[in-house]
Amino acid sequence: MGGMSTKQRIGWVVITVVVLLWSLFPVVSILMTSFKTQAGLFSGKFLPPEWTWENYATILAPGGSAQDLFLPSLRNSIGISLISTVVAVVLATFCAYAIARLDFRGKKLILTTALAVSVFPVVSIVTPLFNLWRSIGLYDTWPGLIIPYLSLTLPISIWTLAAFFRQIPWELEQAAQVDGATPFQAFRKAVVPLAAPGVFTTAIIAFFIAWNDFVYGISLTSTSAARPVPAALSFFTGASQFEEPTGAISAAAIVVTVPIVIVVLIFQRRIVSGLTQGAVKG
Amino acid sequence: MASISLDHVVKTYPDGFTAVKGVSLDIADGEFVILVGPSGCGKSTLLRMIVGLEDITDGELRIGEKVVNDLAPRDRDLAMVFQNYALYPHLTVYENIAFPLRLARGQFSDSEVDERVRRASALLELDEHLERKPANLSGGQRQRVAMGRAIVRQAKAFLFDEPLSNLDAKLRGQMRTEIARLQRNLATTTVYVTHDQTEAMTLGDRVAVLRRGELQQVASPRGLYDQPVNLFVAGFIGSPPMNFLPGIVEGDRIRLPLVDVPLDDRLRTAVGEREIVIVGIRPDAYEDVDTLEPHKAEGGVRFEADVDVTEWLGEVLYAYVPFETHDAVREKLAELDRDLDGEGMRTQLVVTLDSMSTVRAGDAAELWFHPDSMHIFDAETGDSLTRDEDRAAELEEEAKEQRRRALERAKRRAEREAQAAADGEERASA
C-alpha cells in the first residue's frame, strides 16, 4: 500500500465504503426490521421507533406463535446441512485424491459428469424427484433432502479438492512409503494434514450450498419432520389475516445467519495457506 | 545392511518407452555405488525401481538373498533421500526424523525414539533446529534433515536421488564431503544417483555409467578415468572432457589435426588394419613447452597451435584451439556430443596448461604431449582399442583393497564406541 498516492488512497476508501454499504445495507435493514414492533413496521423509518424483542420471542420463546414452525426447521436445517457436508467432503476427498494421483480410464468422464450435474437446473428435476420420493417413501424425510443436496455439494467438492490435491507434491507420499508407511498411512499422515485447509474450505462451501437451498426444501417436504428454515419462513403467518409476519421473518433470517457467521469465524483460522511451503525446495 | 543385486532389470513404460534396458549390477554390502549419466539415461528410474516406487517390468532385483521385485517399498527396508528432500511440512524437524520410527509401531519405545533421533541430529548437527518447521530452514539444513530421516532407522541401504542438485556450489561441496564421511562411518550400502561427475568421482567406490538405459561400464573412478571401455565413458568422465580427434593412419604414423604422431608398438596393436580411428587425449595430457621441464619433454610430440580463447582460473589455464575434423568421424562425434547433453557448435581442442603459462588468446603456442596418453577408439563402434585389461583389473583390485580397509576402520571405530558406551554405563551403575 506504500506505493499509493493520496489520491489513489482516497479513491480506494470511497470504493470500499460504497461496496460495504451496498452489501451490508440489506442485512442491517433486516436486523433493524427484526427489532420493530408491528406498528413500527409501517413507520417508514430505518431505525425502529420503538425497540422490541417481541419478534424473537415469537419464533424462539415457548408459546411464541411461530415457535412450532421455526425451531424444528432450524434443527432440520442444521442436521441436514451438516450431514450432507460431511458425506460430500469425505466422498469427495477420496474421489479427488484418486483423480489427482491415479491415471485411470474414465477420469475425464467423472470430472465432466460432476460438472454437468452441478450446472443442471435444479428446478427441472424437482418435479420428477417429488414423484419418485413419494413412491419410495423418501418424501418429507432427512435422507430425502440429503441425497439431492449431495448432488449439489459433491461436484463442487470434487473439483475444489482435486485442484488442491494436485498441488501436494507426490514425493511426500513416496517418501512416507519408503519410510515404512502403507499407502493409506501415507495418505493419512502425509497428505491429509496438508490437505486440511483445502478440505475445510470445501466443507464451508458445501455447507453454504445446503444451508441456502430453498427449491428442494419447499418441494420435497410437507411437515416439520424435515422442512428446512428457508422453506419454513414461507409458512410464517401474522397474528391475523391482516397482519404481515415481516418482523418474525426478519428475526428468523437473523437467527439463521448467525450459525453461518460462526462457522466462518471458526474455520477461518484453519484455512491456513502456505502450509506446503518447505516440503520441497522453497 | 545388505547387498543389492540387479539381474537384467528392464523398465518399459505403458507407452512403450523402455527407460532401462536390461541392467545387471552387483552392489556389495557396505559399498558406495554411483549411478551416473546424462539426463534421460534411466539412472533415476533404476533407483526408483530399487526402492520400489517403480514396477520392474522384467528381470530380478535381490536385496540380500531375497528377491524383492513384488515387495512394497515399506517391506524393502531401504531409506531414500529425495532430490526435493520431501520433508513433511506440518511436522517439526524432530518429528520428521522420528517419522520412520513412529511408523514402525510397537518396535520402539518413546525413549528409544528420542535417543535415536538425538543421535542422528547430533551426527548431522541439527540439535538446535529440532523444534523448527522445515519451511524455516535453509536448503542445506533441509538436506541434512532428509539425511537424518534416512539414517535414523538403520535401514539395509541408503538411496540418494540427486540429493545435492538443489544446493548452491559451495554448500554442495561441503555436503558432498559430509555424505562421504557419513557413509564411511556407518558403512551402509549406498546407491547414489547424480549427473554431476565430480560427485560421481569423489564419492563412489564404484561408478556405473549409464547411457540410454544401458550400462556402459562399472568401475572405480580411477578405472573409468584411465581405462574407459568406449567413447561415451571417456567423454563423460573428466572435466573438461576428453578431446576427440580424427586419426588417419599413414604407414608408421598417425595423422591428427595439427600434428603427426609416430606409431609405437602399443598404438600399432591398437590400430590394427584400420585406416581411420578416433583418438582421445585428455586436456591435462598437454603441456606448454615453455613451462615444461626439459627432461620430461623426451619422447613426446611437439606442435604449434593457434590459441583462440584462454580461460585463466587461478590454478590452471584452459586454452582452446579450433581444428577441422574429418568427415568420416564427424557424424559419430556429433552423436556423442548429443548423448552427453552437449551443444558443441565447433570442433576445438581444450588444453589444460600450468597457470604460470604465458599463452594468451591469439598467440601461437608450442604444445607438447606424450603418445602414451593417447586413447584410441574404433571410428564405427566407439569401443576403446587401447584399453589395458590387466591395468584395469589392477586398478579395481586397488580400489577394493582401499574399500576393505575403510570398512575395517569403520568397524573398529564402532566397536570402540560401543565399548566406551558400555564402560560409561558400568561406571554410572557403579
XYZ file of C-alpha atoms in Angstrom:
712
model
C 0.000 0.000 0.000
C 3.051 2.186 0.421
C 3.253 2.968 -3.275
C -0.119 4.673 -3.447
C -0.599 8.378 -3.730
C -3.081 10.224 -1.530
C -5.468 10.458 -4.447
C -5.406 6.706 -5.001
C -5.882 6.035 -1.301
C -8.933 8.268 -1.146
C -10.259 6.510 -4.219
C -9.866 3.127 -2.572
C -11.547 4.279 0.635
C -14.518 5.619 -1.333
C -14.871 2.389 -3.309
C -14.617 0.280 -0.148
C -17.272 2.326 1.632
C -19.631 2.112 -1.345
C -19.194 -1.666 -1.597
C -19.656 -2.108 2.156
C -22.826 -0.026 2.135
C -24.145 -1.868 -0.896
C -23.599 -5.322 0.606
C -24.350 -4.594 4.254
C -27.426 -2.398 3.798
C -29.910 -5.277 3.267
C -28.519 -7.152 6.283
C -28.668 -4.116 8.544
C -32.116 -3.297 7.226
C -33.359 -6.801 8.134
C -31.678 -6.539 11.527
C -33.482 -3.266 12.197
C -36.808 -4.659 10.987
C -36.446 -7.597 13.353
C -36.444 -5.166 16.281
C -39.527 -3.237 15.144
C -42.967 -3.623 16.653
C -45.938 -4.446 14.449
C -46.786 -0.772 14.321
C -43.165 0.239 13.749
C -43.039 -1.793 10.533
C -45.041 0.877 8.773
C -43.282 3.888 10.271
C -41.187 4.220 7.125
C -38.079 4.814 9.193
C -34.834 2.862 9.029
C -34.278 2.679 12.780
C -37.081 1.145 14.888
C -39.089 3.918 16.593
C -39.515 1.546 19.481
C -37.025 -1.338 20.147
C -38.540 -4.717 20.980
C -37.578 -8.416 21.358
C -41.127 -9.393 20.510
C -40.272 -10.884 17.104
C -37.530 -13.092 18.564
C -39.926 -14.215 21.250
C -42.410 -15.184 18.542
C -40.002 -17.623 16.924
C -37.897 -18.777 19.887
C -39.732 -18.414 23.217
C -42.049 -21.158 24.452
C -45.566 -20.241 23.453
C -44.426 -17.940 20.645
C -46.786 -18.198 17.721
C -44.118 -19.217 15.162
C -42.004 -21.274 17.527
C -43.524 -24.601 16.418
C -42.681 -23.718 12.868
C -39.198 -22.303 13.388
C -37.365 -24.441 15.958
C -37.915 -27.836 14.260
C -36.922 -26.360 10.929
C -33.762 -24.907 12.448
C -32.902 -28.348 13.791
C -33.633 -29.858 10.365
C -31.509 -27.287 8.575
C -28.505 -27.776 10.843
C -28.747 -31.566 10.806
C -29.340 -31.978 7.079
C -26.697 -29.441 6.071
C -24.073 -30.913 8.383
C -24.698 -34.483 7.275
C -24.660 -33.646 3.583
C -21.471 -31.607 4.097
C -19.662 -34.390 5.924
C -20.738 -37.046 3.440
C -19.850 -34.849 0.476
C -16.427 -33.918 1.831
C -15.466 -37.465 2.790
C -16.575 -38.899 -0.552
C -15.050 -36.014 -2.483
C -11.727 -36.373 -0.636
C -11.295 -39.954 -1.802
C -12.615 -39.207 -5.266
C -10.468 -36.118 -5.763
C -7.403 -37.921 -4.453
C -7.881 -40.666 -7.000
C -8.396 -38.106 -9.741
C -5.290 -36.155 -8.776
C -2.972 -39.136 -8.296
C -4.069 -42.052 -10.409
C -4.218 -42.472 -14.110
C -7.333 -44.481 -14.864
C -9.811 -44.733 -17.680
C -12.882 -42.578 -17.314
C -11.163 -39.942 -15.203
C -12.196 -37.167 -17.579
C -15.701 -38.624 -17.687
C -16.077 -38.363 -13.922
C -14.958 -34.754 -13.904
C -17.200 -33.759 -16.790
C -20.174 -35.586 -15.302
C -19.609 -33.835 -11.993
C -19.518 -30.508 -13.774
C -22.644 -31.344 -15.797
C -24.533 -32.317 -12.651
C -23.591 -29.108 -10.886
C -24.834 -26.899 -13.731
C -28.040 -28.883 -14.223
C -31.019 -26.650 -13.371
C -32.444 -27.698 -10.024
C -35.998 -26.702 -10.925
C -36.184 -29.182 -13.786
C -35.526 -32.227 -11.609
C -37.630 -31.188 -8.636
C -40.912 -32.493 -10.072
C -39.627 -35.946 -11.053
C -37.879 -36.196 -7.692
C -41.119 -35.254 -5.913
C -42.947 -38.155 -7.604
C -40.110 -40.599 -7.114
C -39.593 -39.697 -3.463
C -43.311 -40.104 -2.723
C -43.436 -43.560 -4.223
C -40.307 -44.853 -2.471
C -41.041 -43.210 0.869
C -38.287 -40.614 0.973
C -40.696 -37.697 0.755
C -40.560 -35.430 3.808
C -37.586 -37.231 5.390
C -33.990 -36.140 6.127
C -32.423 -38.560 3.617
C -34.904 -37.227 1.079
C -33.159 -33.869 1.295
C -29.605 -35.069 1.979
C -29.468 -37.033 -1.280
C -30.401 -34.119 -3.586
C -28.119 -31.829 -1.569
C -25.251 -34.224 -2.272
C -25.871 -33.730 -5.971
C -25.221 -30.040 -5.384
C -22.315 -30.297 -2.935
C -20.380 -33.279 -4.307
C -19.414 -31.886 -7.735
C -18.052 -28.638 -6.378
C -16.237 -30.502 -3.591
C -14.615 -32.873 -6.062
C -13.438 -30.026 -8.254
C -12.053 -27.912 -5.439
C -10.325 -30.809 -3.711
C -8.870 -32.275 -6.897
C -7.268 -28.899 -7.611
C -5.938 -28.859 -4.072
C -4.511 -32.368 -4.106
C -2.679 -31.669 -7.341
C -0.590 -29.066 -5.505
C 0.636 -31.509 -2.883
C 3.954 -32.980 -4.021
C 3.675 -36.650 -4.729
C 7.166 -37.145 -3.416
C 5.862 -36.674 0.130
C 3.739 -39.783 -0.130
C 6.523 -41.714 -1.774
C 8.879 -40.658 0.989
C 6.341 -41.824 3.554
C 6.023 -45.180 1.805
C 9.772 -45.629 1.749
C 9.824 -44.663 5.427
C 7.571 -47.629 6.088
C 4.001 -46.412 5.618
C 1.226 -48.331 3.916
C -0.406 -46.384 1.075
C -3.278 -45.496 3.390
C -0.915 -44.394 6.174
C 0.968 -42.271 3.666
C -2.326 -40.678 2.664
C -3.402 -40.097 6.258
C -0.099 -38.892 7.681
C 1.443 -37.024 4.782
C -1.415 -35.877 2.557
C -4.403 -35.278 4.823
C -2.605 -32.850 7.177
C -1.523 -30.817 4.175
C -4.917 -31.019 2.542
C -6.730 -29.916 5.710
C -7.032 -26.244 4.694
C -8.469 -27.294 1.346
C -10.848 -29.722 2.991
C -12.150 -27.049 5.373
C -12.608 -24.544 2.579
C -14.554 -27.148 0.631
C -16.623 -28.027 3.678
C -17.652 -24.409 4.156
C -18.692 -24.049 0.528
C -20.656 -27.300 0.675
C -22.354 -26.266 3.919
C -23.458 -22.928 2.448
C -24.948 -24.591 -0.589
C -27.005 -26.982 1.526
C -27.930 -24.310 4.067
C -29.168 -21.851 1.458
C -31.273 -24.237 -0.609
C -34.912 -23.314 -0.994
C -36.297 -25.181 -4.011
C -35.680 -28.727 -2.737
C -36.597 -27.679 0.780
C -40.034 -26.408 -0.159
C -40.844 -29.109 -2.729
C -39.720 -32.288 -1.024
C -41.135 -31.647 2.462
C -44.613 -31.173 3.846
C -44.272 -31.148 7.636
C -41.788 -30.082 10.265
C -40.294 -33.580 10.060
C -37.757 -32.421 7.505
C -38.604 -28.871 6.443
C -35.510 -26.626 6.500
C -35.541 -22.978 7.590
C -35.659 -21.273 4.150
C -38.812 -23.253 3.364
C -40.298 -22.782 6.824
C -40.015 -18.997 6.543
C -42.567 -19.005 3.752
C -45.088 -20.625 6.086
C -44.963 -17.880 8.690
C -48.269 -16.112 9.176
C -49.278 -12.996 11.016
C -51.452 -12.986 14.129
C -54.494 -12.220 11.965
C -55.209 -12.254 8.269
C -54.445 -8.549 8.096
C -51.059 -8.712 9.776
C -47.859 -9.375 7.870
C -45.278 -11.691 9.560
C -42.424 -9.432 8.393
C -40.970 -8.947 11.858
C -40.864 -12.656 12.646
C -39.354 -13.487 9.254
C -36.664 -10.870 9.774
C -35.851 -12.250 13.205
C -35.660 -15.790 11.793
C -33.405 -14.597 8.975
C -31.044 -13.055 11.509
C -31.045 -16.242 13.569
C -30.105 -18.438 10.603
C -27.345 -16.047 9.548
C -25.651 -16.327 12.912
C -24.536 -20.012 12.561
C -23.012 -19.210 9.184
C -21.020 -16.341 10.623
C -19.855 -18.562 13.493
C -18.852 -21.343 11.101
C -16.834 -18.929 9.005
C -15.103 -17.492 12.074
C -14.210 -20.961 13.392
C -12.851 -22.304 10.122
C -11.183 -19.085 9.040
C -8.237 -19.868 11.307
C -7.869 -23.315 9.856
C -7.748 -22.110 6.300
C -4.047 -21.579 6.569
C -2.452 -21.201 3.218
C 1.210 -21.752 2.589
C 1.306 -24.861 4.741
C 3.042 -26.727 1.961
C 5.962 -24.331 1.990
C 9.154 -26.114 2.866
C 8.010 -29.513 1.655
C 10.068 -29.025 -1.440
C 12.743 -26.529 -2.233
C 11.130 -23.255 -1.272
C 22.836 -53.834 5.878
C 22.743 -55.913 2.773
C 23.987 -56.350 -0.751
C 21.779 -55.349 -3.663
C 21.851 -57.199 -6.913
C 20.165 -56.381 -10.183
C 19.814 -59.079 -12.777
C 18.842 -57.949 -16.286
C 16.422 -55.386 -14.908
C 14.148 -53.819 -17.529
C 11.695 -50.934 -17.245
C 9.170 -50.393 -20.014
C 6.534 -47.731 -19.522
C 2.928 -48.302 -20.598
C 3.507 -46.026 -23.596
C 6.138 -48.466 -24.855
C 9.212 -46.436 -23.940
C 11.958 -48.588 -22.476
C 13.868 -46.498 -19.952
C 16.103 -49.240 -18.567
C 17.283 -51.954 -20.935
C 18.479 -54.970 -19.013
C 20.889 -53.646 -16.403
C 22.865 -56.126 -14.303
C 24.787 -54.826 -11.343
C 26.003 -56.347 -8.085
C 26.399 -53.964 -5.176
C 28.325 -55.456 -2.301
C 27.392 -54.996 1.342
C 28.679 -51.639 2.562
C 29.642 -50.450 -0.888
C 29.050 -46.916 -2.185
C 27.908 -47.152 -5.806
C 27.128 -44.197 -8.016
C 24.714 -44.303 -10.938
C 25.739 -41.581 -13.321
C 24.845 -40.478 -16.804
C 23.388 -37.603 -18.796
C 19.702 -36.703 -18.391
C 17.306 -39.383 -19.589
C 19.768 -42.249 -19.212
C 17.476 -44.119 -16.820
C 19.541 -43.670 -13.658
C 16.694 -42.245 -11.532
C 14.277 -44.861 -12.862
C 16.736 -47.550 -11.836
C 16.966 -46.127 -8.327
C 13.198 -45.871 -8.010
C 12.921 -49.496 -9.089
C 15.344 -50.499 -6.344
C 13.340 -48.641 -3.717
C 10.034 -49.908 -5.070
C 8.407 -46.735 -6.386
C 8.509 -48.065 -9.951
C 7.463 -51.544 -11.009
C 10.108 -53.793 -12.522
C 8.981 -54.878 -15.983
C 11.450 -57.716 -16.306
C 14.491 -59.108 -14.565
C 15.208 -59.713 -10.926
C 16.120 -57.480 -8.005
C 17.553 -59.016 -4.860
C 18.287 -57.331 -1.551
C 20.473 -59.638 0.490
C 19.380 -63.077 -0.650
C 15.751 -62.177 -1.099
C 14.020 -61.404 -4.403
C 12.054 -58.214 -3.777
C 10.526 -57.499 -7.211
C 6.989 -57.523 -5.875
C 7.533 -56.121 -2.394
C 6.010 -52.753 -1.450
C 8.543 -50.005 -0.625
C 7.883 -50.304 3.097
C 8.754 -54.001 3.101
C 12.141 -53.450 1.468
C 13.616 -51.622 4.451
C 15.559 -49.063 2.436
C 15.988 -45.373 3.205
C 15.880 -42.760 0.493
C 16.845 -39.105 0.232
C 14.819 -37.346 -2.433
C 16.021 -34.621 -4.741
C 13.482 -32.185 -3.268
C 14.031 -33.617 0.228
C 10.280 -34.389 0.595
C 10.146 -33.240 4.217
C 6.745 -33.289 5.895
C 5.946 -29.583 6.207
C 3.444 -29.991 9.042
C 5.954 -31.753 11.286
C 8.902 -30.318 13.194
C 12.434 -31.374 12.351
C 12.335 -33.747 15.317
C 9.108 -35.385 14.153
C 10.352 -35.528 10.578
C 13.373 -37.533 11.682
C 11.263 -39.645 14.036
C 8.643 -40.358 11.351
C 10.008 -43.751 10.175
C 10.367 -44.895 13.801
C 6.823 -43.868 14.672
C 5.517 -45.828 11.687
C 7.190 -48.996 12.933
C 4.602 -49.098 15.663
C 5.483 -51.015 18.782
C 9.085 -51.538 17.771
C 10.460 -48.508 19.513
C 9.541 -47.060 22.873
C 9.341 -43.286 23.212
C 12.701 -43.172 24.926
C 14.293 -45.246 22.164
C 12.816 -42.958 19.521
C 14.143 -39.967 21.400
C 17.584 -41.496 21.775
C 17.853 -42.392 18.091
C 16.580 -39.021 16.884
C 19.050 -37.220 19.177
C 21.890 -39.397 17.924
C 21.035 -38.686 14.273
C 20.600 -34.982 14.912
C 23.910 -34.811 16.762
C 25.637 -36.542 13.858
C 24.167 -34.021 11.417
C 24.456 -31.031 13.748
C 20.734 -30.379 13.779
C 20.332 -30.190 17.567
C 19.413 -26.529 17.672
C 16.810 -26.853 14.919
C 14.824 -29.815 16.247
C 11.734 -27.801 17.117
C 11.591 -25.813 13.888
C 9.423 -26.491 10.872
C 11.062 -27.330 7.514
C 9.740 -24.106 5.963
C 12.029 -22.098 8.246
C 15.212 -23.957 7.361
C 17.856 -23.191 4.765
C 18.467 -25.521 1.843
C 21.450 -27.180 3.474
C 19.571 -27.703 6.736
C 16.643 -29.295 4.913
C 19.086 -31.550 3.148
C 20.508 -32.631 6.500
C 17.033 -33.290 7.914
C 16.300 -35.515 4.918
C 19.511 -37.393 5.633
C 18.618 -37.633 9.317
C 15.335 -39.262 8.393
C 17.262 -41.761 6.286
C 19.884 -42.750 8.840
C 17.643 -42.834 11.905
C 16.283 -46.338 11.469
C 19.384 -48.174 10.279
C 17.907 -49.406 7.023
C 19.514 -52.057 4.837
C 20.712 -49.454 2.341
C 20.633 -45.734 1.600
C 19.416 -44.473 -1.731
C 20.161 -40.918 -2.821
C 18.412 -39.304 -5.786
C 20.491 -36.299 -6.848
C 20.470 -35.024 -3.266
C 22.741 -32.049 -3.845
C 21.370 -30.668 -7.097
C 19.253 -28.025 -5.344
C 22.135 -26.569 -3.345
C 24.491 -23.848 -4.445
C 28.054 -24.705 -5.389
C 29.761 -24.029 -2.065
C 27.212 -25.902 0.024
C 27.274 -28.731 -2.477
C 30.980 -29.212 -1.912
C 30.546 -29.240 1.859
C 27.602 -31.630 1.829
C 29.478 -33.905 -0.562
C 32.253 -34.453 1.946
C 29.636 -34.807 4.706
C 27.921 -37.617 2.810
C 31.254 -39.322 2.163
C 32.170 -39.117 5.852
C 28.755 -40.338 6.966
C 28.840 -43.327 4.649
C 32.367 -44.284 5.718
C 31.307 -44.100 9.360
C 28.077 -46.028 9.031
C 29.393 -48.418 6.350
C 25.859 -48.790 4.973
C 25.327 -49.950 1.401
C 24.607 -46.826 -0.634
C 23.313 -46.192 -4.129
C 23.640 -42.607 -5.257
C 22.231 -41.112 -8.426
C 23.791 -37.992 -9.897
C 24.507 -36.333 -13.196
C 27.392 -34.445 -11.654
C 30.614 -36.232 -12.408
C 32.521 -34.539 -9.578
C 30.129 -36.204 -7.142
C 30.477 -39.463 -9.025
C 34.270 -39.413 -8.976
C 34.715 -38.285 -5.375
C 32.019 -40.275 -3.593
C 31.841 -43.658 -5.194
C 33.725 -46.842 -4.523
C 32.429 -47.832 -7.900
C 30.686 -45.806 -10.557
C 28.139 -47.215 -13.012
C 27.901 -45.152 -16.191
C 24.566 -45.381 -17.986
C 23.601 -44.280 -21.456
C 20.052 -44.514 -22.839
C 19.100 -47.171 -20.310
C 22.144 -49.333 -20.917
C 25.018 -49.895 -18.567
C 28.273 -48.844 -20.232
C 30.886 -49.560 -17.612
C 31.087 -50.202 -13.886
C 34.462 -49.453 -12.370
C 36.269 -47.480 -9.728
C 36.606 -43.762 -10.548
C 40.267 -44.314 -11.452
C 39.352 -47.251 -13.650
C 36.806 -45.144 -15.539
C 39.230 -42.286 -15.998
C 42.259 -44.330 -17.042
C 40.699 -47.298 -18.800
C 37.343 -46.309 -20.303
C 35.696 -49.027 -22.396
C 34.307 -46.729 -25.052
C 33.941 -43.207 -26.403
C 30.910 -42.453 -24.257
C 32.547 -43.246 -20.933
C 35.743 -41.489 -21.990
C 33.781 -38.398 -22.981
C 31.528 -38.387 -19.937
C 34.169 -38.835 -17.254
C 36.616 -35.982 -16.833
C 36.262 -32.225 -16.833
C 36.969 -30.544 -19.161
C 36.055 -33.550 -21.288
C 38.496 -35.618 -23.290
C 39.409 -34.247 -26.728
C 38.383 -36.477 -29.608
C 40.368 -36.103 -32.815
C 40.159 -37.905 -36.141
C 43.295 -40.035 -36.667
C 44.282 -41.121 -40.175
C 46.758 -43.963 -40.273
C 49.509 -43.500 -42.861
C 52.249 -46.117 -42.739
C 54.024 -45.890 -39.386
C 52.463 -42.579 -38.483
C 49.035 -41.474 -37.421
C 47.954 -38.095 -38.692
C 45.975 -35.935 -36.291
C 44.788 -32.398 -36.958
C 47.751 -30.118 -36.091
C 50.298 -32.920 -35.616
C 51.554 -36.345 -36.797
C 52.360 -38.983 -34.189
C 54.681 -41.949 -34.802
C 53.044 -45.305 -34.057
C 54.773 -47.230 -31.284
C 54.022 -50.883 -30.502
C 51.055 -50.135 -28.233
C 49.375 -47.892 -30.794
C 50.245 -50.199 -33.698
C 48.500 -53.139 -31.994
C 45.520 -50.979 -31.138
C 45.078 -49.585 -34.621
C 45.465 -52.936 -36.396
C 44.319 -52.761 -40.016
C 42.140 -49.673 -39.546
C 42.736 -46.637 -41.731
C 40.847 -44.166 -39.629
C 40.346 -44.111 -35.865
C 39.182 -41.662 -33.202
C 41.976 -40.523 -30.935
C 41.180 -39.316 -27.410
C 43.598 -37.148 -25.462
C 42.746 -35.655 -22.077
C 43.238 -31.882 -21.768
C 45.722 -32.341 -18.921
C 47.981 -34.515 -21.095
C 49.123 -31.400 -22.922
C 51.860 -29.124 -21.704
C 53.129 -25.738 -22.762
C 56.673 -26.343 -23.996
C 57.827 -23.068 -22.402
C 56.911 -24.215 -18.879
C 57.858 -27.858 -19.414
C 60.902 -29.217 -17.634
C 63.375 -30.351 -20.330
C 63.854 -33.912 -19.067
C 60.085 -34.554 -19.281
C 59.928 -33.447 -22.894
C 61.784 -36.502 -24.179
C 59.737 -38.961 -26.168
C 56.829 -36.564 -26.565
C 55.427 -34.804 -29.605
C 55.614 -31.050 -30.094
C 53.379 -28.958 -32.289
C 52.366 -25.360 -32.991
C 48.795 -24.339 -32.292
C 46.858 -21.096 -32.731
C 45.133 -20.419 -29.420
C 41.675 -18.973 -29.968
C 40.467 -18.314 -26.408
C 42.054 -18.737 -22.983
C 40.428 -19.011 -19.558
C 42.603 -18.347 -16.542
C 41.128 -19.821 -13.348
C 43.966 -19.187 -10.927
C 45.156 -22.752 -10.506
C 45.009 -23.676 -14.199
C 44.752 -22.093 -17.602
C 42.441 -23.517 -20.235
C 43.401 -22.835 -23.849
C 41.052 -23.527 -26.757
C 42.441 -24.436 -30.183
C 39.965 -24.798 -33.044
C 40.620 -27.549 -35.613
C 38.977 -29.051 -38.666
C 37.551 -32.513 -38.069
C 37.363 -35.273 -40.660
C 34.138 -36.163 -42.490
C 34.471 -39.841 -41.612
C 34.133 -39.219 -37.888
C 32.077 -36.032 -37.857
C 28.726 -37.810 -37.548
C 29.952 -40.160 -34.804
C 31.372 -37.325 -32.722
C 28.257 -35.158 -33.197
C 26.109 -38.042 -31.960
C 28.379 -38.488 -28.943
C 28.072 -34.788 -28.175
C 24.279 -35.020 -28.218
C 24.390 -38.076 -25.943
C 26.441 -36.086 -23.481
C 23.881 -33.245 -23.430
C 26.371 -31.067 -25.317
C 25.685 -28.484 -27.950
C 29.129 -28.196 -29.477
C 28.959 -25.819 -32.391
C 32.596 -26.097 -33.369
C 35.341 -28.661 -33.010
C 38.036 -27.429 -30.686
C 40.840 -28.781 -28.616
C 40.750 -27.998 -24.896
C 44.142 -27.857 -23.283
C 44.854 -27.546 -19.565
C 48.047 -25.630 -19.025
C 50.049 -24.579 -16.000
C 48.642 -21.350 -14.596
C 52.145 -19.822 -14.994
C 51.960 -20.316 -18.749
C 52.168 -17.075 -20.692
C 49.944 -18.285 -23.530
C 47.154 -15.786 -24.249
C 44.278 -15.653 -26.718
C 45.540 -15.084 -30.270
C 49.026 -16.445 -29.526
C 50.641 -19.262 -31.417
C 51.659 -21.651 -28.638
C 54.039 -24.555 -28.792
C 52.370 -27.533 -27.111
C 53.570 -30.977 -26.143
C 52.039 -34.319 -25.289
C 53.238 -37.897 -24.892
C 51.786 -40.618 -27.194
C 51.355 -42.844 -24.109
C 48.475 -40.610 -23.050
C 46.573 -41.308 -26.254
C 43.368 -43.381 -26.171
C 42.324 -44.909 -29.482
C 38.716 -45.746 -30.323
C 37.133 -47.560 -33.226
C 35.549 -44.987 -35.531
C 32.472 -47.168 -36.123
C 31.652 -48.843 -32.814
C 33.307 -46.363 -30.467
C 34.955 -49.177 -28.493
C 38.285 -48.442 -26.901
C 41.199 -50.152 -28.646
C 43.849 -49.142 -26.137
C 42.104 -50.397 -23.002
C 44.577 -52.392 -20.930
C 42.623 -55.146 -19.179
C 45.476 -56.009 -16.809
C 45.873 -52.438 -15.738
C 42.088 -52.086 -15.320
C 41.927 -55.194 -13.127
C 44.835 -53.872 -11.091
C 43.008 -50.579 -10.507
C 39.863 -52.402 -9.418
C 41.899 -54.549 -7.038
C 43.455 -51.434 -5.501
C 40.056 -49.815 -5.069
C 38.663 -52.954 -3.452
C 41.588 -53.102 -1.057
C 41.088 -49.445 -0.081
C 37.428 -50.104 0.497
C 38.150 -53.109 2.696
C 40.495 -51.051 4.847
C 37.927 -48.263 5.180
C 35.256 -50.735 6.273
C 37.580 -52.275 8.828
C 38.348 -48.861 10.232
C 34.615 -48.154 10.489
C 34.046 -51.458 12.252
C 36.857 -50.855 14.743
C 35.543 -47.384 15.428
C 32.038 -48.721 16.054
C 33.441 -51.352 18.428
C 35.449 -48.750 20.292
C 32.385 -46.535 20.657
C 30.223 -49.421 21.822
C 32.945 -50.329 24.341
C 33.169 -46.727 25.531
C 29.400 -46.573 25.941
C 29.369 -49.838 27.882
C 32.166 -48.586 30.137
C 30.248 -45.398 30.746
C 27.167 -47.352 31.790
C 29.163 -49.557 34.128
C 30.678 -46.553 35.738
C 27.256 -44.921 36.057
C 25.734 -48.015 37.681
C 28.737 -48.452 39.973
